[in-house]
Amino acid sequence: MSNKILTVKDLRVSFNTYAGEVKAVRGVDFELSPGETLCFVGESGCGKTVTAKALLRLLQPPFAVIKEGSQILFNGEDVLQMSKKRLQEYRGDDVSMIFQDPMTSLNPTMTCGKQIMEGLILHRNMTKAQAREAAIETLRLVKIPDPEKRVDNYPHQLSGGMRQRVMIAIALACQPKLLIADEPTTALDVTIQAQIIDLLRELKEKLGIAIILVTHDLGVVANFADRIQVMYAGQVVERGTAREIFYDSKHPYTWALLSSVPKLAKESKQELYSLHGTPPDLILPLEHCPFAARCEFCMPICKEQMPPETVLSDTHRLSCWLQHPDAPKVKSFYEREV
Ligand SMILES: Nc1ncnc2c1ncn2[C@@H]1O[C@H](COP(=O)(O)OP(=O)(O)OP(=O)(O)O)[C@@H](O)[C@H]1O
Ligand code: SF4
Ligand SMILES: [Mg+2]
């Protein structure tokens, strides 16, 4: 049996809208080992959240459909075939998710403690007293000062950073094997963002859980991700270890993301790059490189055929016609200077 905690193959998700079928996720593949951290990175609308929600079957049919042929295996078990009862255990016991905005995700009418206790009573069959003790311990784990007092606070009595810590506590209370964090720092200021990422890193080391971190900001994942997958228009266009993506990326879209990270642009003496244009309409069929309309290296073939995937190492793969042996050599993100 595979030792992967998660195996996703040819994941396709569509939304049935009045305007037509929005093909939001178009054949995403990836694997995750226990304790590993994978980051989904890409601009708004590229399918990060829809992919993450599909892993927990949180999309609402018939409006949102996981297409036939898609496969999601958790420790070898087929998530798309799970019964309602098994799915309820899976969400919380095995995998849990933190959403972007803690103010809308937390219940404003319940104390933080009660919100952590809910999962423990449901999934771990604890008594109220046991769950309260465990909730205090989890608040301590996520470094909330004075957890014995904070357990009785309502969300509005806490700062944004503290609320995000409570969200993490709720997600971790039942000791899942995989935590999915969808833009957990977007609503926070930069210093607090760094603290939350540090906390996630510490928790990963302490608890040995696997983490999928979703973000539009490559800067956030430096020093955190083991592996990164760069998404564009519902596809993974480049994937690699953090080192391969930060120091050896070969895809023009990844270069654009890298050059929009102020610190990296400064190190490589580049101008801060802003991506022009917009991603393609996901209702239309895409039979060529999805980045073609915005890519400064676009060649005629890029507008005619989908680039094949090039395998550069066991971990590093990308889809771009520039990898063709006959393609012109272009100056990469690392070679250009202003
Ligand atoms: N409820 C919906 N109805 C129709 N289309 C949707 C819906 N939700 C998502 N989509 C489509 O799926 C695409 C991917 O959405 P998704 O939320 O996964 O983007 P994202 O990468 O998480 O972006 P962001 O960084 O803004 O959170 C969107 O471009 C949109 O076209
Ligand atoms: S395939 Fe062509 S258009 Fe697409 S990223 Fe590569 S060079 Fe640019
Ligand atoms: Mg999103």
PDB file of C-alpha atoms and ligand atoms in Angstrom, residues 251-253 289 291-292 295 297-299 302 307 319-322, ligand 2:
ATOM      1  CA  HIS A 251       7.822  28.670 -15.680  1.00  0.00           C
ATOM      2  CA  PRO A 252       7.130  32.298 -16.734  1.00  0.00           C
ATOM      3  CA  TYR A 253       4.030  32.439 -14.519  1.00  0.00           C
ATOM      4  CA  CYS A 289      -1.367  27.227 -22.666  1.00  0.00           C
ATOM      5  CA  PHE A 291      -1.071  31.742 -19.634  1.00  0.00           C
ATOM      6  CA  ALA A 292      -0.526  32.512 -23.343  1.00  0.00           C
ATOM      7  CA  CYS A 295       3.060  35.672 -21.223  1.00  0.00           C
ATOM      8  CA  PHE A 297       7.545  34.693 -24.036  1.00  0.00           C
ATOM      9  CA  CYS A 298       4.450  33.432 -25.832  1.00  0.00           C
ATOM     10  CA  MET A 299       5.215  31.643 -29.126  1.00  0.00           C
ATOM     11  CA  CYS A 302       1.569  28.309 -27.088  1.00  0.00           C
ATOM     12  CA  PRO A 307       2.285  22.366 -23.381  1.00  0.00           C
ATOM     13  CA  SER A 319       4.151  22.596 -18.351  1.00  0.00           C
ATOM     14  CA  CYS A 320       5.664  25.179 -20.691  1.00  0.00           C
ATOM     15  CA  TRP A 321       6.691  25.117 -24.351  1.00  0.00           C
ATOM     16  CA  LEU A 322       9.974  26.830 -23.429  1.00  0.00           C
TER      17      LEU A 322
HETATM   18  S1  SF4 B   2       3.810  27.676 -22.850  1.00  0.00           S
HETATM   19 FE1  SF4 B   2       4.261  29.567 -23.912  1.00  0.00          FE
HETATM   20  S2  SF4 B   2       2.707  31.025 -23.212  1.00  0.00           S
HETATM   21 FE2  SF4 B   2       2.711  29.289 -21.821  1.00  0.00          FE
HETATM   22  S3  SF4 B   2       4.040  29.933 -20.160  1.00  0.00           S
HETATM   23 FE3  SF4 B   2       5.300  28.770 -21.603  1.00  0.00          FE
HETATM   24  S4  SF4 B   2       6.126  30.315 -22.992  1.00  0.00           S
HETATM   25 FE4  SF4 B   2       4.474  31.296 -21.887  1.00  0.00          FE
END
